[in-house]
Tab-separated table of C-alpha atoms in Angstrom:
chain	number	residue	atom	x	y	z
P	1	UNK	CA	8.223	-4.998	-12.216
P	2	UNK	CA	6.492	-1.287	-10.993
P	3	UNK	CA	5.171	-2.921	-7.931
P	4	UNK	CA	6.596	-3.316	-4.368
P	5	UNK	CA	7.105	-6.677	-2.490
P	6	UNK	CA	8.567	-4.433	0.247
P	7	UNK	CA	7.205	-3.397	3.597
P	8	UNK	CA	9.269	-0.703	5.094
P	9	UNK	CA	10.671	1.034	8.109
P	10	UNK	CA	12.547	3.926	8.189
P	11	UNK	CA	13.651	6.658	11.900
P	12	UNK	CA	12.836	10.380	9.698
P	13	UNK	CA	14.878	10.911	13.583
P	14	UNK	CA	17.425	9.023	11.962
P	15	UNK	CA	17.685	9.324	8.762
P	16	UNK	CA	15.624	8.954	5.632
P	17	UNK	CA	17.147	5.904	4.643
P	18	UNK	CA	14.945	2.517	5.951
P	19	UNK	CA	16.622	0.731	8.612
P	20	UNK	CA	14.551	-2.539	8.390
P	21	UNK	CA	13.645	-3.463	5.039
P	22	UNK	CA	11.128	-6.819	4.684
P	23	UNK	CA	10.339	-8.885	1.765
P	24	UNK	CA	7.054	-10.442	2.989
P	25	UNK	CA	5.247	-11.101	-0.542
P	26	UNK	CA	5.230	-12.762	-3.346
P	27	UNK	CA	3.498	-10.231	-5.520
P	28	UNK	CA	1.871	-6.831	-5.078
P	29	UNK	CA	1.314	-5.461	-1.741
P	30	UNK	CA	-1.925	-4.011	-1.491
P	31	UNK	CA	-2.626	-2.696	1.775
P	32	UNK	CA	-1.455	-1.873	5.501
P	33	UNK	CA	-2.840	-0.199	8.584
P	34	UNK	CA	-1.958	0.279	11.747
P	35	UNK	CA	-3.020	-1.186	15.009
P	36	UNK	CA	-5.064	1.615	16.475
P	37	UNK	CA	-3.445	-0.112	20.775
P	38	UNK	CA	-1.376	-3.187	19.786
P	39	UNK	CA	2.532	-3.022	18.446
P	40	UNK	CA	1.158	-4.066	15.709
P	41	UNK	CA	0.555	-4.039	11.598
P	42	UNK	CA	-0.807	-5.548	8.809
P	43	UNK	CA	0.473	-6.058	5.175
P	44	UNK	CA	-2.005	-7.318	2.445
P	45	UNK	CA	-0.860	-9.031	-0.778
P	46	UNK	CA	-2.603	-10.341	-4.422
P	47	UNK	CA	-0.442	-13.325	-3.571
P	48	UNK	CA	-4.263	-13.316	-1.752
P	49	UNK	CA	-2.083	-13.334	2.722
P	50	UNK	CA	-2.068	-10.470	4.725
P	51	UNK	CA	1.396	-10.379	7.151
P	52	UNK	CA	0.241	-10.323	10.651
P	53	UNK	CA	3.670	-8.694	12.235
P	54	UNK	CA	5.074	-7.356	15.495
P	55	UNK	CA	6.850	-3.186	14.707
P	56	UNK	CA	8.360	-2.275	18.308
P	57	UNK	CA	10.432	0.785	18.288
P	58	UNK	CA	11.910	2.108	21.560
P	59	UNK	CA	12.840	5.506	23.156
P	60	UNK	CA	16.392	4.170	23.740
P	61	UNK	CA	18.136	5.102	20.754
P	62	UNK	CA	20.978	2.366	22.013
P	63	UNK	CA	17.917	0.048	21.456
P	64	UNK	CA	17.478	-1.898	16.478
P	65	UNK	CA	13.686	-1.637	16.726
P	66	UNK	CA	11.935	-4.608	17.177
P	67	UNK	CA	10.430	-5.740	13.866
P	68	UNK	CA	9.081	-9.732	13.714
P	69	UNK	CA	5.911	-11.669	11.558
P	70	UNK	CA	3.526	-12.848	13.568
P	71	UNK	CA	0.998	-14.825	11.580
P	72	UNK	CA	-0.232	-15.482	7.421
P	73	UNK	CA	-3.051	-15.128	7.323
P	74	UNK	CA	-4.963	-16.668	4.380
P	75	UNK	CA	-8.167	-18.112	3.409
P	76	UNK	CA	-9.360	-15.634	-0.255
P	77	UNK	CA	-9.040	-16.728	-4.082
P	78	UNK	CA	-6.912	-14.470	-6.469
P	79	UNK	CA	-9.544	-12.595	-9.006
P	80	UNK	CA	-8.250	-11.053	-12.185
P	81	UNK	CA	-4.335	-11.795	-10.642
P	82	UNK	CA	-5.434	-9.389	-7.868
P	83	UNK	CA	-5.126	-11.408	-4.374
P	84	UNK	CA	-6.225	-8.720	-0.757
P	85	UNK	CA	-6.995	-5.673	-1.867
P	86	UNK	CA	-7.518	-3.521	2.196
P	87	UNK	CA	-7.158	-5.007	5.560
P	88	UNK	CA	-8.106	-3.056	9.099
P	89	UNK	CA	-7.664	-3.870	12.657
P	90	UNK	CA	-10.773	-3.663	15.159
P	91	UNK	CA	-10.740	-0.738	17.718
P	92	UNK	CA	-10.410	-2.955	20.615
P	93	UNK	CA	-9.273	-6.765	19.658
P	94	UNK	CA	-5.977	-7.754	17.215
P	95	UNK	CA	-8.272	-8.194	15.502
P	96	UNK	CA	-7.687	-8.068	11.279
P	97	UNK	CA	-11.175	-7.768	8.433
P	98	UNK	CA	-8.858	-8.036	4.417
P	99	UNK	CA	-11.925	-7.620	1.600
P	100	UNK	CA	-10.336	-9.472	-1.092
P	101	UNK	CA	-10.493	-9.251	-5.156
P	102	UNK	CA	-12.716	-12.391	-5.029
P	103	UNK	CA	-15.647	-10.025	-2.908
P	104	UNK	CA	-15.874	-11.596	-0.223
P	105	UNK	CA	-14.278	-10.143	3.586
P	106	UNK	CA	-12.915	-12.109	6.328
P	107	UNK	CA	-12.573	-11.052	9.979
P	108	UNK	CA	-9.602	-12.629	11.313
P	109	UNK	CA	-9.233	-13.934	15.336
């Protein structure tokens, strides 16, 4: 399998190795986006899920970064072995829009 199922977090000031590696999806990750205002990111996958995760990096180097999955969003149907292809956060609200291979766009509030 050549695709990646892990989301990795890096601190480029400390190391070139990831400080956190999360395998939350069962199939290939197609898209990851970050919220412009909140410490959230969303990853979408061919397993027809989008996972919203809270990720916080502190200025204090003694504190470890906080990475906590918040919600698993489902609704898209698998089409030709593809699931959720894209996601984007609303600019002001913690809402997620997702687009899938099934030709649908979903808004999760």
